[in-house]
Coordinates of C-alpha atoms and ligand atoms in Angstrom, one line a residue:
X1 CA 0.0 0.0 0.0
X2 CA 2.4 2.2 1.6
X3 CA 4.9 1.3 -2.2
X4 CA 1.7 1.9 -4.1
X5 CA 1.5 5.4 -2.8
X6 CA 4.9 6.3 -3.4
X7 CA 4.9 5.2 -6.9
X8 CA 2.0 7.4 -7.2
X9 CA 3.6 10.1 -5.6
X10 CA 6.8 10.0 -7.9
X11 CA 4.9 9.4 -11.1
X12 CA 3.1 12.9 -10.2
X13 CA 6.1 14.8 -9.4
X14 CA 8.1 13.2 -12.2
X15 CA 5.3 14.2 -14.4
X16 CA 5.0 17.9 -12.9
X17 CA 8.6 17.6 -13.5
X18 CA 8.6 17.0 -17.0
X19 CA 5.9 19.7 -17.6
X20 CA 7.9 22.0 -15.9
X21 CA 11.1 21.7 -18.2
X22 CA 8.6 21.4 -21.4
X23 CA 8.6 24.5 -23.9
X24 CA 5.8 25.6 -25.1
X25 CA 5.5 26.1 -29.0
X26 CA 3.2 28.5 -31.3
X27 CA 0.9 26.5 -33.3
X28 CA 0.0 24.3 -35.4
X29 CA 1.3 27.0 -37.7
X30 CA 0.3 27.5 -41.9
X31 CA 2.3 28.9 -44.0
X32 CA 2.3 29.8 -47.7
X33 CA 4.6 28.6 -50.4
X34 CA 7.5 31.1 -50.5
X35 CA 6.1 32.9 -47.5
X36 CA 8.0 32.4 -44.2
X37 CA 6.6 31.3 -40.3
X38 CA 8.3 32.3 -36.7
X39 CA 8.5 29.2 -34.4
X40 CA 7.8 31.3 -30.8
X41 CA 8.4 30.0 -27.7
X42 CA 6.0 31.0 -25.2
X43 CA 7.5 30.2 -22.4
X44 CA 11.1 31.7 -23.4
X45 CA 14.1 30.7 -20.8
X46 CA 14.8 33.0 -18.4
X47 CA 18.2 33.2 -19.1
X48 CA 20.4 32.6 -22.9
X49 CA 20.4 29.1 -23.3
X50 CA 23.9 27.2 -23.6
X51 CA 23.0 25.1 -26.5
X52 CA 19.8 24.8 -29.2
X53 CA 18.9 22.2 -31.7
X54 CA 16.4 22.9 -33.6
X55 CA 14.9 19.9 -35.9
X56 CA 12.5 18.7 -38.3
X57 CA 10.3 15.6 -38.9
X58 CA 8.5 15.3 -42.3
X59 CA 8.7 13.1 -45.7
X60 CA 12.5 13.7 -44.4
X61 CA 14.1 13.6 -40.7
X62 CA 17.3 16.6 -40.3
X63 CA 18.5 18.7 -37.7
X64 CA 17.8 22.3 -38.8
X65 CA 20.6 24.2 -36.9
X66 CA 22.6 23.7 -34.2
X67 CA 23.8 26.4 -31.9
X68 CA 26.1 26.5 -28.8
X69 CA 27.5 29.5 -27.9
X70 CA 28.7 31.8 -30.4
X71 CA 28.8 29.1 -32.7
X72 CA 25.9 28.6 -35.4
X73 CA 25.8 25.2 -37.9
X74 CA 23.0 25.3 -40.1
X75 CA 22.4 22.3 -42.3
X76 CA 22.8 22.3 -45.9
X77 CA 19.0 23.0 -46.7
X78 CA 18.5 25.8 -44.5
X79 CA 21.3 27.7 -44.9
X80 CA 20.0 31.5 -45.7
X81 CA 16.2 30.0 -45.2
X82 CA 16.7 30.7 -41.2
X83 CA 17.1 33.3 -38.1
X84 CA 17.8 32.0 -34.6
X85 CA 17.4 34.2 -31.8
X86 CA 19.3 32.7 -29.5
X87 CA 18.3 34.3 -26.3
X88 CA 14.8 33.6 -26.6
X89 CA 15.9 30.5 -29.1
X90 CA 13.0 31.3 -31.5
X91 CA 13.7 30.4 -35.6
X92 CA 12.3 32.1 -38.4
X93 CA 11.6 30.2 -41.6
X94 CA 12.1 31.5 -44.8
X95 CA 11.3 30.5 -48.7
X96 CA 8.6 27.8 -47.4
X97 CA 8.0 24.6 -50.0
X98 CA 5.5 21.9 -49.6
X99 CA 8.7 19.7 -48.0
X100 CA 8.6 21.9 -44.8
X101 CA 5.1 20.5 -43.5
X102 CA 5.8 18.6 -40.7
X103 CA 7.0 18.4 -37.2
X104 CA 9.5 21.4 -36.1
X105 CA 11.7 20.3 -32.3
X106 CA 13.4 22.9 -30.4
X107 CA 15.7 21.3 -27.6
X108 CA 17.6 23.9 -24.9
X109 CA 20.0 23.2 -22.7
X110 CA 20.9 25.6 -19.4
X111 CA 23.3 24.3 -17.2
X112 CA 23.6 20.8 -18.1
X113 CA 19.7 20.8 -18.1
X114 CA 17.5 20.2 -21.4
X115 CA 14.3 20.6 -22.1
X116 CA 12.1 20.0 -25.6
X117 CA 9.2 21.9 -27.2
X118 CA 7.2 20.6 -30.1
X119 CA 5.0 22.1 -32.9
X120 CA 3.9 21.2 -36.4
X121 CA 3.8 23.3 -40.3
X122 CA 1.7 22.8 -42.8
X123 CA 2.7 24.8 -46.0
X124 CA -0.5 25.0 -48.5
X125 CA 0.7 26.4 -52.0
X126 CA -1.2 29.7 -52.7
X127 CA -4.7 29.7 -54.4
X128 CA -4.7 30.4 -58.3
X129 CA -6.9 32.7 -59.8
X130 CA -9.8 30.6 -60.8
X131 CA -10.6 31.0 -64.5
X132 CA -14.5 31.4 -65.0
X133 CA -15.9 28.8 -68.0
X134 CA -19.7 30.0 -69.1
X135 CA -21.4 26.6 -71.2
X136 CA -24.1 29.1 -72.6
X137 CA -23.5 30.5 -75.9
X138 CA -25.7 33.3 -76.7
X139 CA -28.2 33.7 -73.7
X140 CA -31.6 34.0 -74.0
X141 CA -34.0 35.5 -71.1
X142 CA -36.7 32.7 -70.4
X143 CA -35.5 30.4 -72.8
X144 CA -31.3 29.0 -71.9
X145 CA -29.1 27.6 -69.3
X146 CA -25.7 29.2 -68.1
X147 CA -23.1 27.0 -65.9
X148 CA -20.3 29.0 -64.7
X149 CA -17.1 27.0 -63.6
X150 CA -14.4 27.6 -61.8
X151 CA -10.8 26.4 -62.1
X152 CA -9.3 22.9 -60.1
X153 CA -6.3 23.3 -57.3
X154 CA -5.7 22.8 -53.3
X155 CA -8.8 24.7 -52.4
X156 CA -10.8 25.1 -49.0
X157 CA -13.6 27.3 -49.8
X158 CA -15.3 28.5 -52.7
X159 CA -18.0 30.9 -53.4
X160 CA -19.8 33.2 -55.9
X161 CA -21.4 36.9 -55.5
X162 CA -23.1 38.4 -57.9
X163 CA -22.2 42.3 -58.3
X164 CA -21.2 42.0 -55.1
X165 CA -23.7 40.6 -53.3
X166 CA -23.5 36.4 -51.7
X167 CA -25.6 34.4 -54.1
X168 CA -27.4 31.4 -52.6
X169 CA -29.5 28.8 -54.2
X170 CA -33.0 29.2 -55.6
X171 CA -35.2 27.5 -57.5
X172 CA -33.0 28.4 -60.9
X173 CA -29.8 28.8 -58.8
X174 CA -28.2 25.7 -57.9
X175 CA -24.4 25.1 -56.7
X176 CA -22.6 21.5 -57.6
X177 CA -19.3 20.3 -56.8
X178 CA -18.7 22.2 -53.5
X179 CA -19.1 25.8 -55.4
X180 CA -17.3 25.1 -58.5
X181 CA -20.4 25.3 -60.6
X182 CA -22.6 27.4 -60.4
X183 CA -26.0 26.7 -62.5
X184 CA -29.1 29.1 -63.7
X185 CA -32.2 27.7 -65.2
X186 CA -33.6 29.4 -67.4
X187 CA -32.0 33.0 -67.3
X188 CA -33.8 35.8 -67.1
X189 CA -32.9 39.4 -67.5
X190 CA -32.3 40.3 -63.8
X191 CA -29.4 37.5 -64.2
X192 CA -27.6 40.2 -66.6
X193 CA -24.3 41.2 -64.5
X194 CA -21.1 40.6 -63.3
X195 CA -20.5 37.0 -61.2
X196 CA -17.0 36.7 -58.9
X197 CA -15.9 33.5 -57.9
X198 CA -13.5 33.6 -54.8
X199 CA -11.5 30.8 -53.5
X200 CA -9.5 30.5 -50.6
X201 CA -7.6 28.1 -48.8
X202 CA -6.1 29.0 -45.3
X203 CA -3.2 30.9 -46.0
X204 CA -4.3 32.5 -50.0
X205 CA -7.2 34.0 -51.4
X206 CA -7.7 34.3 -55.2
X207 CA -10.7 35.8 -57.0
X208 CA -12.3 36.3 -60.9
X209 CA -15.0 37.7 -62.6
X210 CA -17.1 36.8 -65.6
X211 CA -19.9 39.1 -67.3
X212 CA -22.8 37.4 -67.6
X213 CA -25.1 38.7 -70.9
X214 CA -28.7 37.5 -71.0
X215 CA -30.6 38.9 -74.1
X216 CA -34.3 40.2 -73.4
X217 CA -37.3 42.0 -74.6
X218 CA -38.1 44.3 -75.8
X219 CA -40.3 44.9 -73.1
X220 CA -42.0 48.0 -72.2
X221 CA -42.3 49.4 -75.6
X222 CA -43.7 53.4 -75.1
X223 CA -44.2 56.6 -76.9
X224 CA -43.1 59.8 -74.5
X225 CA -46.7 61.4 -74.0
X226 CA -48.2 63.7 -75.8
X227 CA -51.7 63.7 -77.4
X228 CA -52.5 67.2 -77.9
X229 CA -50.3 69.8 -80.0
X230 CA -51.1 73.1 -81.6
X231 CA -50.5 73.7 -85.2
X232 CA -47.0 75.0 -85.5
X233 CA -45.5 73.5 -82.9
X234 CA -42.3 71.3 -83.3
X235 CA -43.3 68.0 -81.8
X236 CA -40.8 65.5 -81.1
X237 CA -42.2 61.6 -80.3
X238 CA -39.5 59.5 -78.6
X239 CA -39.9 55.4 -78.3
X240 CA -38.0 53.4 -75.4
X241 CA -37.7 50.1 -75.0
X242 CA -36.2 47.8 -72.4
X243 CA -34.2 45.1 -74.3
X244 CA -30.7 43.6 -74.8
X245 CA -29.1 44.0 -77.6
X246 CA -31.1 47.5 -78.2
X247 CA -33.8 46.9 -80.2
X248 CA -34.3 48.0 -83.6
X249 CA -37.3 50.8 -83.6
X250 CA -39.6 51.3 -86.8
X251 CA -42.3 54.7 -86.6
X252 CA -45.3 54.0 -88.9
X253 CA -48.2 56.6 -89.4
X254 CA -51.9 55.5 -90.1
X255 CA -50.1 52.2 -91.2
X256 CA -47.4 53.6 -93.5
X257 CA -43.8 53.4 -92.6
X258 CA -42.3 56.8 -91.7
X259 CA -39.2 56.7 -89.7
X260 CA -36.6 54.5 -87.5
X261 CA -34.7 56.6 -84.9
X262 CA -36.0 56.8 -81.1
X263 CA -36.8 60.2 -81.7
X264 CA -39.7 61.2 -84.5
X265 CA -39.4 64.9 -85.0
X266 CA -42.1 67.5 -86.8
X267 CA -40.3 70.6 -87.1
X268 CA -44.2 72.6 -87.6
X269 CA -46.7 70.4 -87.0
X270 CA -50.5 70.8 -89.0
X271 CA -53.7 68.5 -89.3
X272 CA -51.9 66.3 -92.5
X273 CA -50.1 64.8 -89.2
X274 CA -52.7 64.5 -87.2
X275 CA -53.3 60.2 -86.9
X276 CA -52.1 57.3 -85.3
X277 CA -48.3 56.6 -84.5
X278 CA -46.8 53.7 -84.4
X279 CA -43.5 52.3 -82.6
X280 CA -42.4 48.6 -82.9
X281 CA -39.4 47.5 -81.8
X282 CA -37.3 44.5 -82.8
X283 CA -34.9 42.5 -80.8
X284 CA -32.6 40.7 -83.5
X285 CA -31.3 37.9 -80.7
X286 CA -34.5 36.6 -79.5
X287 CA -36.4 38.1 -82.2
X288 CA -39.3 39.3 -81.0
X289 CA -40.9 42.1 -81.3
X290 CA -43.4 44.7 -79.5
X291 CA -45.0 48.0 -79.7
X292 CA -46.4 51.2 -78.6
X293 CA -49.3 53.4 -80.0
X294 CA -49.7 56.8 -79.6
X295 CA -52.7 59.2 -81.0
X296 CA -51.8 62.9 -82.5
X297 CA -54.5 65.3 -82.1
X298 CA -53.5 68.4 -83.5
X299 CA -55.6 72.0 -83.0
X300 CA -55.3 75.7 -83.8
X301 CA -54.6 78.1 -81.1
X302 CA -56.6 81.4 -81.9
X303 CA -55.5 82.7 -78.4
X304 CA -53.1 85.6 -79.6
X305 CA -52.6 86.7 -75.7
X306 CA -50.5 83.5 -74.9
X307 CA -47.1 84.8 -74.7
X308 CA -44.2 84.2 -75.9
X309 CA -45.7 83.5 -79.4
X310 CA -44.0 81.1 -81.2
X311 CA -43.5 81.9 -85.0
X312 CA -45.8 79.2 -86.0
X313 CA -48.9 81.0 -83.8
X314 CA -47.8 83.8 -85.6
X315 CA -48.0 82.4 -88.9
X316 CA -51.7 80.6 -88.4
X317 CA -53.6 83.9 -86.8
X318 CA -52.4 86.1 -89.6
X319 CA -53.8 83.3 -92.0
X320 CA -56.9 82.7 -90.0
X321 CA -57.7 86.9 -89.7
X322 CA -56.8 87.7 -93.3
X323 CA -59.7 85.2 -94.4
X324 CA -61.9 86.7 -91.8
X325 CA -61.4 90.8 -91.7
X326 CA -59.5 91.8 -94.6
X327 CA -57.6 95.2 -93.6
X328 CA -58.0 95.0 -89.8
X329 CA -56.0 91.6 -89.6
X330 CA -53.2 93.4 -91.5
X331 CA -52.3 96.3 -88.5
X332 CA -52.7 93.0 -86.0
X333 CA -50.3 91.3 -87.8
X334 CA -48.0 94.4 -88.1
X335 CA -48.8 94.9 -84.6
X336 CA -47.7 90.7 -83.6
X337 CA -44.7 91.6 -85.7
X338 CA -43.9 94.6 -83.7
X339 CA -44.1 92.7 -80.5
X340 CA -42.1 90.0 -82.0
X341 CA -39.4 92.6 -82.8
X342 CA -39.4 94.3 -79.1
Ligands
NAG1 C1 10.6 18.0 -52.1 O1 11.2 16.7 -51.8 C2 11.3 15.9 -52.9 C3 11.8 14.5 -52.4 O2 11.4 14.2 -51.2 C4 12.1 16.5 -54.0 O3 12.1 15.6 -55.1 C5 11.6 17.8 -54.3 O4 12.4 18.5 -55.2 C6 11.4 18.7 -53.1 N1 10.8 19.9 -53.5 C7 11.3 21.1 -53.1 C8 10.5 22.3 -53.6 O5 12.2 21.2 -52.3
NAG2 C1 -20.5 27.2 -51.0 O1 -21.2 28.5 -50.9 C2 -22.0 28.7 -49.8 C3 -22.7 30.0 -49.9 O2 -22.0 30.9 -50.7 C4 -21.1 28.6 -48.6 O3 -21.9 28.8 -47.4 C5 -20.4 27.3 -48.5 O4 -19.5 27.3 -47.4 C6 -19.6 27.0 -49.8 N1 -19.0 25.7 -49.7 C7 -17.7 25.5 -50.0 C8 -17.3 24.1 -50.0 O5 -17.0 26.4 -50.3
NAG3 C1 -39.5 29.5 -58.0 O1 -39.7 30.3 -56.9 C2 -40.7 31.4 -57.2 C3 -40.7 32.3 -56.0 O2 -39.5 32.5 -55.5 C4 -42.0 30.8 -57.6 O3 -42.9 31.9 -57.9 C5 -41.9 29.9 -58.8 O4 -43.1 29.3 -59.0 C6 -40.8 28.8 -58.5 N1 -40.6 28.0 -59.7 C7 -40.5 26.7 -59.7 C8 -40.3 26.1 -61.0 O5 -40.5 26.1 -58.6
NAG4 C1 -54.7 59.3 -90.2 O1 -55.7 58.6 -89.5 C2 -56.7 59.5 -88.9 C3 -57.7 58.6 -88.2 O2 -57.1 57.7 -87.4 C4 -57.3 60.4 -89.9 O3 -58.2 61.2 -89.2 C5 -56.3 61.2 -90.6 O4 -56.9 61.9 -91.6 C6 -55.3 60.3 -91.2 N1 -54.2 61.1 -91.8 C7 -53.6 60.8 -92.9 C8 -52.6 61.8 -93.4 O5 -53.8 59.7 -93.5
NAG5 C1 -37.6 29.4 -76.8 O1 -37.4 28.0 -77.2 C2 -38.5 27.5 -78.0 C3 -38.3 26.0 -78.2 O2 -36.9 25.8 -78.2 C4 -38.6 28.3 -79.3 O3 -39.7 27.8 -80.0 C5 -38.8 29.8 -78.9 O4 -38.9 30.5 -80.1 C6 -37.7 30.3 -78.0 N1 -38.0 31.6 -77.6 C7 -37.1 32.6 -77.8 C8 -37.5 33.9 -77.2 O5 -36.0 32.4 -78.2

């Protein structure tokens, strides 16, 4: 009983021992490819040690560098790829490959006494800028199918935004292959716009983006509105329509072709151009087509007093009063000139 308890009793202490003359390591560290890692001690010695090993454990088994003293032996492989402190006996790693994931040792010794810290490396090789694959061909809104992809390599996470914003799965947005592809079923014009993929892995990010171009419409075909004009005036009728590519526009009046830019413009307007006006507009990818209708009503203003009198008001009293009161229409018309004059 009494031999039980002192086992016991010994076990602890060596134990507390041991923990006591352990060195405590930073990590498990990642590093990056050509990027470098500090091994840390967090519980440095209290005072500079007399001797440090530091070694390594991985698809190879080498002692890094050995120090006593003054005196510093690195081996071969490290040589320029290290930096011992050798009061706190911390090491710097420099010009990381993939051969330096593994198990790093440090080993002190203060008078006559050593004790051993342990930590582990993994070196990841940096993300590559995923290149962005679209299977659609010419897109069509309602009708096709886009699947983005994005490239292969040591990757953790992937995901995809959509003009910035996180995209998550619908009912025509669906993700395969943890986040490589990326699928919409049918498009539709609200899917026009710019898609990032970024991946990561712990220590690298990489990101691309692809233009997405779904043609649509037209839609919305309209005529700026404007029903009634007065003789004389210059009337300009615009047509608008919401479609990629732009649409093609065509103007017919009362049924007979008479123009094809957005804007229809009748420098003086009179009653011959009174009628119906007609825009259609014509999308040459999906090829559809739509239109607008717009009515011309076109009267003659007789109310001289309106101010400022356009030439064309002019124009149409002085015709109206010479047919009506011979002389006395020519003194108002003098009279209109005058005040056009002043
Ligand atoms: C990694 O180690 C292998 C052999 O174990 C060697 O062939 C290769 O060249 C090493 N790579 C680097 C980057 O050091
Ligand atoms: C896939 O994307 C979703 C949402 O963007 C994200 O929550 C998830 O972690 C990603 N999965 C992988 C494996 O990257
Ligand atoms: C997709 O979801 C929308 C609402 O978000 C719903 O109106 C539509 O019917 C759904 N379509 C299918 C094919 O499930
Ligand atoms: C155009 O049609 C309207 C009726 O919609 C008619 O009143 C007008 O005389 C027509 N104009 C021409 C120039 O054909
Ligand atoms: C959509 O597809 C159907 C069948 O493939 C075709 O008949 C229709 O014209 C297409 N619509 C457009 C807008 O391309």
């Amino acid at each position: 009983m009494e031999y039980l308890l002192f086992k016991t009793t010994a076990f602890l202490l060596l134990g507390f021992c041991s923990c006591q003359n352990g060195l405590l390591l930073n990590g498990p560290l990642n590093g990056a490819v050509g990027g470098s890692v500090k091994f840390t001690l967090i519980n440095p010695p209290s005072t500079q040690p007399d001797g440090i090993i530091w070694s390594f454990k991985g698809n190879r088994e080498v002692t890094i560098v050995a120090s006593f003293g003054e005196s510093e032996d690195p081996t071969v492989d490290y040589v320029g790829r290290i930096s011992l402190d050798k009061t706190t006996a911390s090491l710097e790693l420099r010009g990381l490959t993939l051969n330096d994931t593994g198990l790093y040792t440090v080993s002190i010794t203060i008078s006559g006494v050593e004790s051993r810290g342990e930590t582990s490396l993994t070196v990841f090789a940096k993300v590559s800028t995923p290149t962005i694959e679209s299977s659609g061909g010419t897109l069509i809104a309602g009708n096709s199918s886009v699947t983005l992809t994005s490239g292969q390599g040591t990757i953790i996470t992937r995901a995809w935004t959509k003009g910035g914003q996180p995209l998550s799965p619908s009912n025509r947005t669906t993700f395969s292959e943890e986040n490589r592809t990326l699928s919409i079923s049918p498009v539709e014009s609200g899917d026009n716009g710019q898609y990032t993929c970024t991946v990561n892995n712990l220590v690298s990010s990489a990101r691309e983006t692809h233009t997405l171009e779904v043609n649509y419409g037209p839609h919305n075909v309209h005529i700026s509105p404007l029903d009634v004009v007065t003789s004389g005036d210059r009337v300009s009728l615009e047509c608008l329509a919401d479609s990629v590519p732009t649409a093609s526009l065509t103007w017919m009046f009362n049924g007979s072709e008479t123009g094809s830019d957005s804007q229809l413009i009748i420098d003086k307007v009179d009653h011959s151009h009174a009628g119906k006006y007609t825009c259609t507009a014509w999308n040459s990818v999906t090829r559809l087509t739509a239109s607008a209708e717009q009515m011309l009503h076109v009267t003659e203003d007789f109310s001289a007093h309106s101010s400022p009198l356009s030439g064309g008001a002019i124009a149409g009293i002085v015709i109206g009063s010479v047919a009506g009161a011979g002389v006395v229409a020519g003194v108002i018309a003098f009279g209109l000139k005058m005040a056009e004059v002043w």
